[in-house]
């Protein structure tokens, strides 16, 4: 290669590198065990609907998104400790959490459901699970629901670090039912070979105080400028069709809800 070409290439590379570094980093905490929202590809990359969406929103905000992994049950304390600037992790907006953090506008709204083994005769209601084991991810809205309704009806509530861990126990017969996000249970488990013997039970959970108002991005209270910048970029991707384009890659229904 001629020297002058080499110099041109080095020059171009430097310009690109400087531009990327110029964008102020936006650090986003996530528990990447929640397919298809945030999970890992076989080669360990964090991928998913919310990751693609965050990248589109960051492009609007002219920020460089950096994803920081966090175990779910420590994710709010880590936000408070400034390990990242926001949480994007399928987090349900509840009044209880609003005492600690502030939320963006809505990201998704997905119902909760129960999964059981085919022909188990369990309809998923608290009464049907009396004396049975019900699994949930620790520190979630569904865990609060299970404590209030299933434990009260005489079920034993089993808490797991991640939904992935709960799927292993369900497949091994160590737990009778799991409660969680309909889409994550469907795409992260039921649609896979190990999920074949299981199905959704008909019972539908209702308790808005516990189950909240859909999901949002959590930020530290007082980060009002960040929240309004994020919300306005979210609005842009909703209006310009980017949200829908990304959602269509993952879902055949509307995850945004009404
Ligand atoms: N929606 C539930 C909650 O907010 C569970 C979300 C879990 N998300 C995750 N990425 N593990 O409590």
mmCIF file of C-alpha atoms and ligand atoms in Angstrom:
data_model
loop_
_atom_site.group_PDB
_atom_site.id
_atom_site.type_symbol
_atom_site.label_atom_id
_atom_site.label_comp_id
_atom_site.label_asym_id
_atom_site.label_seq_id
_atom_site.Cartn_x
_atom_site.Cartn_y
_atom_site.Cartn_z
ATOM 1 C CA UNK A 1 0.000 0.000 0.000
ATOM 2 C CA UNK A 2 1.240 3.461 -0.784
ATOM 3 C CA UNK A 3 2.169 5.614 2.171
ATOM 4 C CA UNK A 4 -0.220 8.413 1.226
ATOM 5 C CA UNK A 5 -3.161 5.936 1.154
ATOM 6 C CA UNK A 6 -2.184 4.587 4.528
ATOM 7 C CA UNK A 7 -2.105 8.113 5.944
ATOM 8 C CA UNK A 8 -5.555 8.841 4.494
ATOM 9 C CA UNK A 9 -6.940 5.663 6.101
ATOM 10 C CA UNK A 10 -5.425 6.517 9.490
ATOM 11 C CA UNK A 11 -6.817 10.029 9.174
ATOM 12 C CA UNK A 12 -10.348 8.745 8.435
ATOM 13 C CA UNK A 13 -10.241 6.234 11.296
ATOM 14 C CA UNK A 14 -9.237 8.961 13.729
ATOM 15 C CA UNK A 15 -12.086 11.232 12.664
ATOM 16 C CA UNK A 16 -14.653 8.467 13.226
ATOM 17 C CA UNK A 17 -13.155 7.543 16.613
ATOM 18 C CA UNK A 18 -13.205 11.158 17.776
ATOM 19 C CA UNK A 19 -16.844 11.567 16.752
ATOM 20 C CA UNK A 20 -17.970 8.462 18.703
ATOM 21 C CA UNK A 21 -16.027 9.543 21.774
ATOM 22 C CA UNK A 22 -17.555 13.028 21.536
ATOM 23 C CA UNK A 23 -21.026 11.660 22.255
ATOM 24 C CA UNK A 24 -21.640 11.747 25.952
ATOM 25 C CA UNK A 25 -22.083 8.256 27.330
ATOM 26 C CA UNK A 26 -25.465 7.190 28.675
ATOM 27 C CA UNK A 27 -25.045 4.235 31.018
ATOM 28 C CA UNK A 28 -28.027 1.903 31.115
ATOM 29 C CA UNK A 29 -28.379 -0.804 33.760
ATOM 30 C CA UNK A 30 -30.071 -4.033 32.710
ATOM 31 C CA UNK A 31 -30.619 -7.601 33.882
ATOM 32 C CA UNK A 32 -29.945 -9.329 30.570
ATOM 33 C CA UNK A 33 -31.711 -12.600 31.385
ATOM 34 C CA UNK A 34 -35.122 -11.581 30.078
ATOM 35 C CA UNK A 35 -35.706 -12.758 26.530
ATOM 36 C CA UNK A 36 -36.712 -11.135 24.177
ATOM 37 C CA UNK A 37 -36.394 -7.779 26.003
ATOM 38 C CA UNK A 38 -32.764 -8.000 27.125
ATOM 39 C CA UNK A 39 -30.771 -11.209 26.968
ATOM 40 C CA UNK A 40 -27.498 -12.584 25.668
ATOM 41 C CA UNK A 41 -26.630 -14.047 22.310
ATOM 42 C CA UNK A 42 -24.622 -17.300 22.381
ATOM 43 C CA UNK A 43 -21.451 -15.225 21.982
ATOM 44 C CA UNK A 44 -22.290 -13.137 25.049
ATOM 45 C CA UNK A 45 -23.554 -9.925 23.433
ATOM 46 C CA UNK A 46 -26.455 -8.132 25.143
ATOM 47 C CA UNK A 47 -29.329 -8.060 22.649
ATOM 48 C CA UNK A 48 -33.117 -7.703 22.563
ATOM 49 C CA UNK A 49 -36.067 -5.464 21.881
ATOM 50 C CA UNK A 50 -35.272 -2.962 24.631
ATOM 51 C CA UNK A 51 -31.603 -2.874 23.610
ATOM 52 C CA UNK A 52 -32.510 -2.008 19.993
ATOM 53 C CA UNK A 53 -35.045 0.514 21.227
ATOM 54 C CA UNK A 54 -32.517 2.113 23.587
ATOM 55 C CA UNK A 55 -30.022 2.431 20.727
ATOM 56 C CA UNK A 56 -32.657 4.212 18.610
ATOM 57 C CA UNK A 57 -33.526 6.516 21.524
ATOM 58 C CA UNK A 58 -29.845 7.222 22.245
ATOM 59 C CA UNK A 59 -29.318 8.141 18.579
ATOM 60 C CA UNK A 60 -32.141 10.698 18.933
ATOM 61 C CA UNK A 61 -30.592 12.006 22.161
ATOM 62 C CA UNK A 62 -27.155 12.138 20.465
ATOM 63 C CA UNK A 63 -25.788 10.003 23.275
ATOM 64 C CA UNK A 64 -23.713 6.849 23.174
ATOM 65 C CA UNK A 65 -25.625 4.029 24.928
ATOM 66 C CA UNK A 66 -23.515 1.749 27.118
ATOM 67 C CA UNK A 67 -25.224 -1.248 28.730
ATOM 68 C CA UNK A 68 -24.170 -2.274 32.211
ATOM 69 C CA UNK A 69 -25.315 -5.638 33.511
ATOM 70 C CA UNK A 70 -26.823 -5.893 36.962
ATOM 71 C CA UNK A 71 -28.523 -8.697 38.852
ATOM 72 C CA UNK A 72 -32.225 -7.814 39.099
ATOM 73 C CA UNK A 73 -32.570 -7.679 42.881
ATOM 74 C CA UNK A 74 -29.750 -5.113 43.214
ATOM 75 C CA UNK A 75 -30.658 -3.008 40.217
ATOM 76 C CA UNK A 76 -32.361 -0.090 42.039
ATOM 77 C CA UNK A 77 -29.593 0.171 44.701
ATOM 78 C CA UNK A 78 -27.020 0.187 41.860
ATOM 79 C CA UNK A 79 -28.882 3.034 40.127
ATOM 80 C CA UNK A 80 -28.865 4.970 43.411
ATOM 81 C CA UNK A 81 -25.109 4.249 43.794
ATOM 82 C CA UNK A 82 -24.622 5.812 40.312
ATOM 83 C CA UNK A 83 -23.306 2.642 38.704
ATOM 84 C CA UNK A 84 -25.464 3.728 35.758
ATOM 85 C CA UNK A 85 -27.803 6.584 34.785
ATOM 86 C CA UNK A 86 -30.994 4.630 34.193
ATOM 87 C CA UNK A 87 -32.572 1.178 34.362
ATOM 88 C CA UNK A 88 -34.071 -0.321 31.216
ATOM 89 C CA UNK A 89 -35.014 -3.851 32.123
ATOM 90 C CA UNK A 90 -38.719 -4.500 31.673
ATOM 91 C CA UNK A 91 -39.258 -2.710 34.964
ATOM 92 C CA UNK A 92 -42.882 -2.261 35.931
ATOM 93 C CA UNK A 93 -43.946 1.216 36.995
ATOM 94 C CA UNK A 94 -45.535 1.049 40.447
ATOM 95 C CA UNK A 95 -46.427 3.654 43.059
ATOM 96 C CA UNK A 96 -44.222 1.784 45.523
ATOM 97 C CA UNK A 97 -41.140 2.157 43.261
ATOM 98 C CA UNK A 98 -42.055 5.793 42.562
ATOM 99 C CA UNK A 99 -41.204 6.495 46.199
ATOM 100 C CA UNK A 100 -37.563 5.733 45.315
ATOM 101 C CA UNK A 101 -37.102 6.432 41.586
ATOM 102 C CA UNK A 102 -38.799 8.391 38.836
ATOM 103 C CA UNK A 103 -40.030 6.745 35.651
ATOM 104 C CA UNK A 104 -40.023 7.659 31.972
ATOM 105 C CA UNK A 105 -43.163 7.461 29.870
ATOM 106 C CA UNK A 106 -44.385 3.970 29.027
ATOM 107 C CA UNK A 107 -42.154 1.529 27.143
ATOM 108 C CA UNK A 108 -44.448 -1.561 27.044
ATOM 109 C CA UNK A 109 -47.616 -2.891 28.637
ATOM 110 C CA UNK A 110 -47.853 -6.657 28.862
ATOM 111 C CA UNK A 111 -50.144 -8.810 31.017
ATOM 112 C CA UNK A 112 -48.938 -11.238 33.675
ATOM 113 C CA UNK A 113 -49.777 -14.931 33.494
ATOM 114 C CA UNK A 114 -49.156 -18.296 35.146
ATOM 115 C CA UNK A 115 -47.573 -21.346 33.510
ATOM 116 C CA UNK A 116 -48.234 -24.943 34.537
ATOM 117 C CA UNK A 117 -47.681 -28.425 33.079
ATOM 118 C CA UNK A 118 -50.128 -29.612 30.376
ATOM 119 C CA UNK A 119 -53.050 -31.556 31.866
ATOM 120 C CA UNK A 120 -51.968 -30.638 35.400
ATOM 121 C CA UNK A 121 -55.550 -29.639 36.173
ATOM 122 C CA UNK A 122 -54.211 -26.419 37.731
ATOM 123 C CA UNK A 123 -56.064 -23.329 36.499
ATOM 124 C CA UNK A 124 -53.458 -20.974 37.960
ATOM 125 C CA UNK A 125 -55.786 -19.383 40.517
ATOM 126 C CA UNK A 126 -54.630 -19.009 44.123
ATOM 127 C CA UNK A 127 -57.195 -21.651 45.199
ATOM 128 C CA UNK A 128 -55.916 -24.194 42.655
ATOM 129 C CA UNK A 129 -52.335 -23.763 43.867
ATOM 130 C CA UNK A 130 -53.022 -24.416 47.542
ATOM 131 C CA UNK A 131 -50.300 -26.743 48.866
ATOM 132 C CA UNK A 132 -48.271 -26.274 45.632
ATOM 133 C CA UNK A 133 -45.039 -24.455 44.902
ATOM 134 C CA UNK A 134 -45.252 -21.215 42.927
ATOM 135 C CA UNK A 135 -42.047 -19.720 41.488
ATOM 136 C CA UNK A 136 -41.243 -16.055 40.814
ATOM 137 C CA UNK A 137 -38.206 -13.906 40.108
ATOM 138 C CA UNK A 138 -37.042 -12.242 43.344
ATOM 139 C CA UNK A 139 -37.897 -8.577 44.017
ATOM 140 C CA UNK A 140 -40.457 -8.335 41.202
ATOM 141 C CA UNK A 141 -44.046 -7.188 41.007
ATOM 142 C CA UNK A 142 -45.078 -10.796 40.421
ATOM 143 C CA UNK A 143 -43.261 -11.804 43.633
ATOM 144 C CA UNK A 144 -45.349 -9.234 45.518
ATOM 145 C CA UNK A 145 -48.483 -10.609 43.887
ATOM 146 C CA UNK A 146 -47.514 -14.170 44.824
ATOM 147 C CA UNK A 147 -46.948 -13.140 48.452
ATOM 148 C CA UNK A 148 -50.314 -11.431 48.667
ATOM 149 C CA UNK A 149 -52.454 -14.008 46.854
ATOM 150 C CA UNK A 150 -50.724 -17.382 46.474
ATOM 151 C CA UNK A 151 -48.987 -17.562 49.842
ATOM 152 C CA UNK A 152 -52.211 -16.477 51.500
ATOM 153 C CA UNK A 153 -54.088 -19.293 49.744
ATOM 154 C CA UNK A 154 -51.600 -21.845 51.096
ATOM 155 C CA UNK A 155 -49.008 -22.093 48.318
ATOM 156 C CA UNK A 156 -45.252 -21.967 48.958
ATOM 157 C CA UNK A 157 -43.603 -19.098 47.065
ATOM 158 C CA UNK A 158 -40.162 -19.977 45.633
ATOM 159 C CA UNK A 159 -37.905 -17.029 44.739
ATOM 160 C CA UNK A 160 -35.339 -17.162 41.955
ATOM 161 C CA UNK A 161 -32.483 -14.867 40.982
ATOM 162 C CA UNK A 162 -33.682 -14.882 37.354
ATOM 163 C CA UNK A 163 -36.561 -16.299 35.349
ATOM 164 C CA UNK A 164 -33.963 -18.569 33.694
ATOM 165 C CA UNK A 165 -33.325 -20.241 37.048
ATOM 166 C CA UNK A 166 -37.063 -20.666 37.615
ATOM 167 C CA UNK A 167 -37.439 -22.379 34.208
ATOM 168 C CA UNK A 168 -34.789 -24.941 35.161
ATOM 169 C CA UNK A 169 -36.708 -25.810 38.338
ATOM 170 C CA UNK A 170 -40.053 -25.970 36.530
ATOM 171 C CA UNK A 171 -38.614 -28.313 33.893
ATOM 172 C CA UNK A 172 -37.113 -30.473 36.677
ATOM 173 C CA UNK A 173 -40.463 -30.654 38.514
ATOM 174 C CA UNK A 174 -39.199 -28.765 41.579
ATOM 175 C CA UNK A 175 -41.929 -26.137 41.294
ATOM 176 C CA UNK A 176 -45.562 -26.496 40.081
ATOM 177 C CA UNK A 177 -46.282 -23.107 38.544
ATOM 178 C CA UNK A 178 -44.496 -19.886 37.604
ATOM 179 C CA UNK A 179 -45.883 -16.365 37.556
ATOM 180 C CA UNK A 180 -44.477 -13.711 35.251
ATOM 181 C CA UNK A 181 -44.596 -11.562 32.140
ATOM 182 C CA UNK A 182 -46.675 -13.251 29.426
ATOM 183 C CA UNK A 183 -44.290 -12.426 26.577
ATOM 184 C CA UNK A 184 -41.089 -13.293 28.417
ATOM 185 C CA UNK A 185 -42.557 -16.637 29.540
ATOM 186 C CA UNK A 186 -43.767 -17.368 26.023
ATOM 187 C CA UNK A 187 -40.632 -16.400 24.094
ATOM 188 C CA UNK A 188 -38.057 -17.122 26.793
ATOM 189 C CA UNK A 189 -39.444 -20.561 27.715
ATOM 190 C CA UNK A 190 -42.672 -21.973 26.236
ATOM 191 C CA UNK A 191 -41.453 -21.558 22.648
ATOM 192 C CA UNK A 192 -38.263 -23.539 23.377
ATOM 193 C CA UNK A 193 -37.875 -27.338 23.406
ATOM 194 C CA UNK A 194 -37.692 -27.425 27.235
ATOM 195 C CA UNK A 195 -40.953 -25.460 27.425
ATOM 196 C CA UNK A 196 -42.989 -27.924 25.325
ATOM 197 C CA UNK A 197 -44.591 -29.801 28.286
ATOM 198 C CA UNK A 198 -45.950 -26.525 29.723
ATOM 199 C CA UNK A 199 -48.722 -24.060 28.926
ATOM 200 C CA UNK A 200 -50.433 -20.914 30.143
ATOM 201 C CA UNK A 201 -53.094 -21.521 32.778
ATOM 202 C CA UNK A 202 -56.340 -19.605 32.172
ATOM 203 C CA UNK A 203 -56.199 -17.512 35.370
ATOM 204 C CA UNK A 204 -55.639 -13.796 34.817
ATOM 205 C CA UNK A 205 -54.119 -11.720 37.591
ATOM 206 C CA UNK A 206 -55.638 -8.404 38.545
ATOM 207 C CA UNK A 207 -54.355 -5.929 41.118
ATOM 208 C CA UNK A 208 -53.124 -2.673 39.671
ATOM 209 C CA UNK A 209 -51.590 -1.471 42.930
ATOM 210 C CA UNK A 210 -49.193 -4.430 42.867
ATOM 211 C CA UNK A 211 -48.945 -5.120 39.131
ATOM 212 C CA UNK A 212 -48.542 -1.487 38.140
ATOM 213 C CA UNK A 213 -48.916 0.517 34.956
ATOM 214 C CA UNK A 214 -46.802 -1.163 32.276
ATOM 215 C CA UNK A 215 -43.023 -0.768 32.073
ATOM 216 C CA UNK A 216 -40.793 2.288 31.975
ATOM 217 C CA UNK A 217 -37.213 3.399 32.387
ATOM 218 C CA UNK A 218 -36.264 4.209 35.985
ATOM 219 C CA UNK A 219 -34.031 7.168 36.803
ATOM 220 C CA UNK A 220 -32.813 8.835 39.974
ATOM 221 C CA UNK A 221 -35.249 11.405 41.310
ATOM 222 C CA UNK A 222 -34.013 14.843 40.469
ATOM 223 C CA UNK A 223 -32.567 13.840 37.071
ATOM 224 C CA UNK A 224 -35.354 15.846 35.455
ATOM 225 C CA UNK A 225 -33.373 17.053 32.467
ATOM 226 C CA UNK A 226 -32.387 13.495 31.580
ATOM 227 C CA UNK A 227 -35.981 12.348 31.989
ATOM 228 C CA UNK A 228 -37.381 15.014 29.704
ATOM 229 C CA UNK A 229 -34.670 14.397 27.076
ATOM 230 C CA UNK A 230 -35.370 10.668 27.214
ATOM 231 C CA UNK A 231 -39.147 11.147 27.013
ATOM 232 C CA UNK A 232 -38.901 13.456 24.053
ATOM 233 C CA UNK A 233 -36.629 10.993 22.176
ATOM 234 C CA UNK A 234 -39.045 8.166 23.058
ATOM 235 C CA UNK A 235 -41.889 10.248 21.672
ATOM 236 C CA UNK A 236 -39.938 10.825 18.455
ATOM 237 C CA UNK A 237 -39.320 7.095 17.904
ATOM 238 C CA UNK A 238 -42.992 6.388 18.634
ATOM 239 C CA UNK A 239 -44.133 8.987 16.106
ATOM 240 C CA UNK A 240 -41.556 8.363 13.341
ATOM 241 C CA UNK A 241 -42.221 4.611 13.197
ATOM 242 C CA UNK A 242 -38.836 3.431 14.581
ATOM 243 C CA UNK A 243 -40.478 1.912 17.650
ATOM 244 C CA UNK A 244 -42.873 -0.056 15.468
ATOM 245 C CA UNK A 245 -40.132 -1.179 13.094
ATOM 246 C CA UNK A 246 -38.058 -2.510 15.995
ATOM 247 C CA UNK A 247 -41.103 -4.103 17.675
ATOM 248 C CA UNK A 248 -42.067 -5.851 14.415
ATOM 249 C CA UNK A 249 -38.690 -7.618 14.450
ATOM 250 C CA UNK A 250 -39.637 -9.307 17.723
ATOM 251 C CA UNK A 251 -43.434 -9.416 18.079
ATOM 252 C CA UNK A 252 -46.541 -10.127 16.038
ATOM 253 C CA UNK A 253 -48.757 -8.037 18.342
ATOM 254 C CA UNK A 254 -48.611 -4.576 19.920
ATOM 255 C CA UNK A 255 -46.342 -4.615 23.030
ATOM 256 C CA UNK A 256 -47.051 -0.944 23.671
ATOM 257 C CA UNK A 257 -50.666 -1.638 24.613
ATOM 258 C CA UNK A 258 -53.459 0.918 24.711
HETATM 259 N N1 LIG B 1 -41.923 -6.663 35.554
HETATM 260 C C1 LIG B 1 -41.292 -7.218 36.701
HETATM 261 C C2 LIG B 1 -40.931 -6.111 37.674
HETATM 262 O O1 LIG B 1 -40.750 -5.005 37.349
HETATM 263 C C3 LIG B 1 -40.062 -8.058 36.366
HETATM 264 C C4 LIG B 1 -39.061 -7.481 35.438
HETATM 265 C C5 LIG B 1 -37.779 -8.294 35.399
HETATM 266 N N2 LIG B 1 -36.890 -7.800 34.403
HETATM 267 C C6 LIG B 1 -35.699 -8.370 34.085
HETATM 268 N N3 LIG B 1 -35.000 -7.880 33.120
HETATM 269 N N4 LIG B 1 -35.298 -9.400 34.763
HETATM 270 O O2 LIG B 1 -40.820 -6.350 38.844
#
